[in-house]
Amino acid sequence: VFSLGMPDGRLDDTAFALARLHSPVCYFLADTEASGGTPEGTMFAPDYLASESTGSGMTSRAAHWIARQVAVRRIEQLHAHGAAVATEVVREAGRLTGLGYSFTAHAHDLRNGEAPSVREKVLEAQFAVTLSDFDHSRLSRLGARGTADHLPRLPGPIAPEHCRAGTGRAPD
């Protein structure tokens, strides 16, 4: 597992998911700092990677970093979580390594302004995963004829024990 950003220290869903992983997580920020590659004052959050001020420079650096990790570990498939920045990085890493890539698209990745970019990624990727029928339908409409066969839908599991009924009162 490769992460473009560092955990922020909050105890949230991401922190609990990281604790359940059976594999180590390699962080782009930690690795680039150790090698002296971090520009002064740079925040390596995915939003920063995609910001207008960085252009594609940070995306390219992250892709080269992942390509090196992939070569060392003999990884055969790249997958990005989210159709925006992570997929841009994996797409470029795939070009560098000759590996195919896939990605998981969420509702927020499928906004109208993102559609042309996401359409290109769907057509280029080996497959794109959605988590709901709604997202699958939207992504299918973005793709060209024949793309529906490489758009699997994997419903996100909801553990009932993590859902609690509200008290009926509005929060402060």
mmCIF file of C-alpha atoms in Angstrom:
data_model
loop_
_atom_site.group_PDB
_atom_site.id
_atom_site.type_symbol
_atom_site.label_atom_id
_atom_site.label_comp_id
_atom_site.label_asym_id
_atom_site.label_seq_id
_atom_site.Cartn_x
_atom_site.Cartn_y
_atom_site.Cartn_z
ATOM 1 C CA VAL A 1 0.000 0.000 0.000
ATOM 2 C CA PHE A 2 1.399 3.354 -1.050
ATOM 3 C CA SER A 3 -0.020 6.590 0.292
ATOM 4 C CA LEU A 4 0.476 10.056 -1.140
ATOM 5 C CA GLY A 5 -0.402 11.729 2.152
ATOM 6 C CA MET A 6 0.449 11.108 5.782
ATOM 7 C CA PRO A 7 -2.153 10.238 8.420
ATOM 8 C CA ASP A 8 -3.236 13.345 10.290
ATOM 9 C CA GLY A 9 -3.400 11.692 13.700
ATOM 10 C CA ARG A 10 -7.192 11.718 14.011
ATOM 11 C CA LEU A 11 -8.943 8.571 15.182
ATOM 12 C CA ASP A 12 -11.362 8.170 12.305
ATOM 13 C CA ASP A 13 -12.378 5.548 9.724
ATOM 14 C CA THR A 14 -9.036 5.875 7.946
ATOM 15 C CA ALA A 15 -7.049 5.312 11.136
ATOM 16 C CA PHE A 16 -9.097 2.221 11.990
ATOM 17 C CA ALA A 17 -8.730 0.881 8.435
ATOM 18 C CA LEU A 18 -4.952 1.373 8.585
ATOM 19 C CA ALA A 19 -4.841 -0.534 11.885
ATOM 20 C CA ARG A 20 -6.572 -3.522 10.234
ATOM 21 C CA LEU A 21 -4.137 -3.764 7.313
ATOM 22 C CA HIS A 22 -1.932 -6.842 7.154
ATOM 23 C CA SER A 23 0.621 -5.023 5.024
ATOM 24 C CA PRO A 24 2.878 -2.059 5.747
ATOM 25 C CA VAL A 25 2.006 1.341 4.284
ATOM 26 C CA CYS A 26 4.737 3.286 2.469
ATOM 27 C CA TYR A 27 4.253 7.057 2.627
ATOM 28 C CA PHE A 28 5.376 9.330 -0.191
ATOM 29 C CA LEU A 29 6.063 12.196 2.231
ATOM 30 C CA ALA A 30 8.215 10.117 4.575
ATOM 31 C CA ASP A 31 10.224 8.617 1.727
ATOM 32 C CA THR A 32 10.850 11.920 -0.046
ATOM 33 C CA GLU A 33 11.833 13.634 3.203
ATOM 34 C CA ALA A 34 14.316 10.849 3.969
ATOM 35 C CA SER A 35 15.885 11.272 0.536
ATOM 36 C CA GLY A 36 15.968 15.062 0.794
ATOM 37 C CA GLY A 37 13.441 15.437 -2.021
ATOM 38 C CA THR A 38 10.823 17.490 -0.234
ATOM 39 C CA PRO A 39 10.627 21.146 -1.206
ATOM 40 C CA GLU A 40 10.666 23.426 1.831
ATOM 41 C CA GLY A 41 7.241 24.019 3.312
ATOM 42 C CA THR A 42 5.474 21.614 0.967
ATOM 43 C CA MET A 43 2.457 19.723 2.191
ATOM 44 C CA PHE A 44 2.053 16.419 0.380
ATOM 45 C CA ALA A 45 -1.670 16.070 0.833
ATOM 46 C CA PRO A 46 -3.576 14.864 -2.249
ATOM 47 C CA ASP A 47 -5.221 18.302 -2.563
ATOM 48 C CA TYR A 48 -1.778 19.917 -2.722
ATOM 49 C CA LEU A 49 -0.580 17.409 -5.306
ATOM 50 C CA ALA A 50 -3.445 18.472 -7.530
ATOM 51 C CA SER A 51 -3.268 22.190 -6.873
ATOM 52 C CA GLU A 52 -2.673 24.637 -9.673
ATOM 53 C CA SER A 53 0.549 25.809 -8.048
ATOM 54 C CA THR A 54 2.237 22.445 -8.528
ATOM 55 C CA GLY A 55 1.048 21.590 -12.010
ATOM 56 C CA SER A 56 1.950 18.008 -12.759
ATOM 57 C CA GLY A 57 5.384 18.191 -11.079
ATOM 58 C CA MET A 58 4.296 16.615 -7.795
ATOM 59 C CA THR A 59 2.111 14.090 -9.602
ATOM 60 C CA SER A 60 5.112 13.116 -11.715
ATOM 61 C CA ARG A 61 7.389 12.853 -8.667
ATOM 62 C CA ALA A 62 4.851 10.670 -6.880
ATOM 63 C CA ALA A 63 4.475 8.485 -10.000
ATOM 64 C CA HIS A 64 8.251 8.014 -10.258
ATOM 65 C CA TRP A 65 8.370 7.146 -6.546
ATOM 66 C CA ILE A 66 5.647 4.521 -7.003
ATOM 67 C CA ALA A 67 7.348 3.170 -10.145
ATOM 68 C CA ARG A 68 10.537 2.595 -8.105
ATOM 69 C CA GLN A 69 8.550 0.866 -5.348
ATOM 70 C CA VAL A 70 6.777 -1.321 -7.912
ATOM 71 C CA ALA A 71 10.051 -2.394 -9.523
ATOM 72 C CA VAL A 72 11.623 -3.358 -6.184
ATOM 73 C CA ARG A 73 8.555 -5.318 -5.041
ATOM 74 C CA ARG A 74 7.700 -6.919 -8.399
ATOM 75 C CA ILE A 75 4.132 -5.638 -8.258
ATOM 76 C CA GLU A 76 2.066 -6.623 -11.284
ATOM 77 C CA GLN A 77 -1.034 -4.401 -11.047
ATOM 78 C CA LEU A 78 -1.607 -0.814 -9.936
ATOM 79 C CA HIS A 79 -4.879 0.281 -8.331
ATOM 80 C CA ALA A 80 -5.852 3.759 -7.147
ATOM 81 C CA HIS A 81 -8.517 4.607 -4.611
ATOM 82 C CA GLY A 82 -10.398 7.527 -6.103
ATOM 83 C CA ALA A 83 -10.579 8.718 -9.711
ATOM 84 C CA ALA A 84 -8.827 12.055 -9.222
ATOM 85 C CA VAL A 85 -5.248 12.597 -8.001
ATOM 86 C CA ALA A 86 -4.486 8.995 -7.016
ATOM 87 C CA THR A 87 -5.517 7.762 -10.461
ATOM 88 C CA GLU A 88 -3.433 10.445 -12.176
ATOM 89 C CA VAL A 89 -0.399 9.245 -10.222
ATOM 90 C CA VAL A 90 -1.086 5.545 -10.880
ATOM 91 C CA ARG A 91 -1.801 6.235 -14.541
ATOM 92 C CA GLU A 92 1.617 7.874 -14.940
ATOM 93 C CA ALA A 93 3.307 5.145 -12.863
ATOM 94 C CA GLY A 94 1.716 2.623 -15.209
ATOM 95 C CA ARG A 95 3.188 4.400 -18.209
ATOM 96 C CA LEU A 96 6.621 4.355 -16.555
ATOM 97 C CA THR A 97 6.472 0.669 -15.631
ATOM 98 C CA GLY A 98 4.408 -0.738 -18.471
ATOM 99 C CA LEU A 99 1.827 -2.017 -15.976
ATOM 100 C CA GLY A 100 -1.902 -1.688 -16.335
ATOM 101 C CA TYR A 101 -3.929 0.141 -13.764
ATOM 102 C CA SER A 102 -7.396 0.201 -12.284
ATOM 103 C CA PHE A 103 -9.201 2.555 -9.938
ATOM 104 C CA THR A 104 -12.168 2.895 -7.635
ATOM 105 C CA ALA A 105 -14.521 5.743 -8.528
ATOM 106 C CA HIS A 106 -16.761 7.362 -5.932
ATOM 107 C CA ALA A 107 -19.732 9.693 -6.388
ATOM 108 C CA HIS A 108 -17.588 12.794 -5.772
ATOM 109 C CA ASP A 109 -15.256 11.667 -8.602
ATOM 110 C CA LEU A 110 -18.130 11.717 -11.071
ATOM 111 C CA ARG A 111 -19.159 15.377 -10.968
ATOM 112 C CA ASN A 112 -19.977 16.902 -14.332
ATOM 113 C CA GLY A 113 -16.771 18.961 -14.461
ATOM 114 C CA GLU A 114 -14.666 15.840 -13.938
ATOM 115 C CA ALA A 115 -16.480 13.755 -16.571
ATOM 116 C CA PRO A 116 -14.070 14.171 -19.541
ATOM 117 C CA SER A 117 -11.047 13.296 -17.412
ATOM 118 C CA VAL A 118 -12.789 10.330 -15.782
ATOM 119 C CA ARG A 119 -14.011 9.114 -19.191
ATOM 120 C CA GLU A 120 -10.402 8.994 -20.458
ATOM 121 C CA LYS A 121 -9.334 7.069 -17.376
ATOM 122 C CA VAL A 122 -12.173 4.544 -17.761
ATOM 123 C CA LEU A 123 -11.257 3.914 -21.389
ATOM 124 C CA GLU A 124 -7.542 3.562 -20.583
ATOM 125 C CA ALA A 125 -7.807 1.527 -17.367
ATOM 126 C CA GLN A 126 -8.028 -2.240 -17.250
ATOM 127 C CA PHE A 127 -11.126 -1.741 -15.131
ATOM 128 C CA ALA A 128 -12.784 0.817 -12.884
ATOM 129 C CA VAL A 129 -14.669 -0.215 -9.763
ATOM 130 C CA THR A 130 -17.761 1.494 -8.402
ATOM 131 C CA LEU A 131 -19.391 0.940 -5.022
ATOM 132 C CA SER A 132 -23.045 1.508 -5.903
ATOM 133 C CA ASP A 133 -25.540 1.039 -8.724
ATOM 134 C CA PHE A 134 -25.869 4.834 -8.968
ATOM 135 C CA ASP A 135 -22.113 5.337 -9.468
ATOM 136 C CA HIS A 136 -21.972 2.389 -11.871
ATOM 137 C CA SER A 137 -24.726 3.908 -13.979
ATOM 138 C CA ARG A 138 -23.035 7.330 -14.073
ATOM 139 C CA LEU A 139 -19.647 5.831 -14.949
ATOM 140 C CA SER A 140 -21.180 3.610 -17.633
ATOM 141 C CA ARG A 141 -22.753 6.672 -19.271
ATOM 142 C CA LEU A 142 -19.349 8.403 -19.331
ATOM 143 C CA GLY A 143 -17.598 5.512 -21.073
ATOM 144 C CA ALA A 144 -17.715 4.485 -24.683
ATOM 145 C CA ARG A 145 -19.559 1.489 -26.066
ATOM 146 C CA GLY A 146 -18.299 -1.765 -24.543
ATOM 147 C CA THR A 147 -16.846 -0.263 -21.362
ATOM 148 C CA ALA A 148 -19.592 -1.622 -19.095
ATOM 149 C CA ASP A 149 -17.945 -5.057 -19.127
ATOM 150 C CA HIS A 150 -14.898 -3.671 -17.320
ATOM 151 C CA LEU A 151 -16.840 -1.649 -14.740
ATOM 152 C CA PRO A 152 -17.476 -4.051 -11.865
ATOM 153 C CA ARG A 153 -19.643 -2.903 -8.970
ATOM 154 C CA LEU A 154 -18.431 -3.925 -5.531
ATOM 155 C CA PRO A 155 -20.955 -2.741 -2.966
ATOM 156 C CA GLY A 156 -19.349 -1.193 0.087
ATOM 157 C CA PRO A 157 -20.131 -3.269 3.161
ATOM 158 C CA ILE A 158 -21.977 -1.632 6.003
ATOM 159 C CA ALA A 159 -21.455 -3.265 9.382
ATOM 160 C CA PRO A 160 -24.707 -2.850 11.361
ATOM 161 C CA GLU A 161 -22.754 -2.788 14.633
ATOM 162 C CA HIS A 162 -21.141 0.474 13.505
ATOM 163 C CA CYS A 163 -24.502 2.166 12.917
ATOM 164 C CA ARG A 164 -26.417 3.542 15.874
ATOM 165 C CA ALA A 165 -29.870 5.022 15.957
ATOM 166 C CA GLY A 166 -29.932 8.718 16.770
ATOM 167 C CA THR A 167 -31.530 10.190 19.855
ATOM 168 C CA GLY A 168 -33.990 12.205 17.775
ATOM 169 C CA ARG A 169 -32.534 15.484 19.017
ATOM 170 C CA ALA A 170 -30.670 17.900 16.787
ATOM 171 C CA PRO A 171 -26.935 18.167 17.541
ATOM 172 C CA ASP A 172 -25.657 21.401 19.105
#
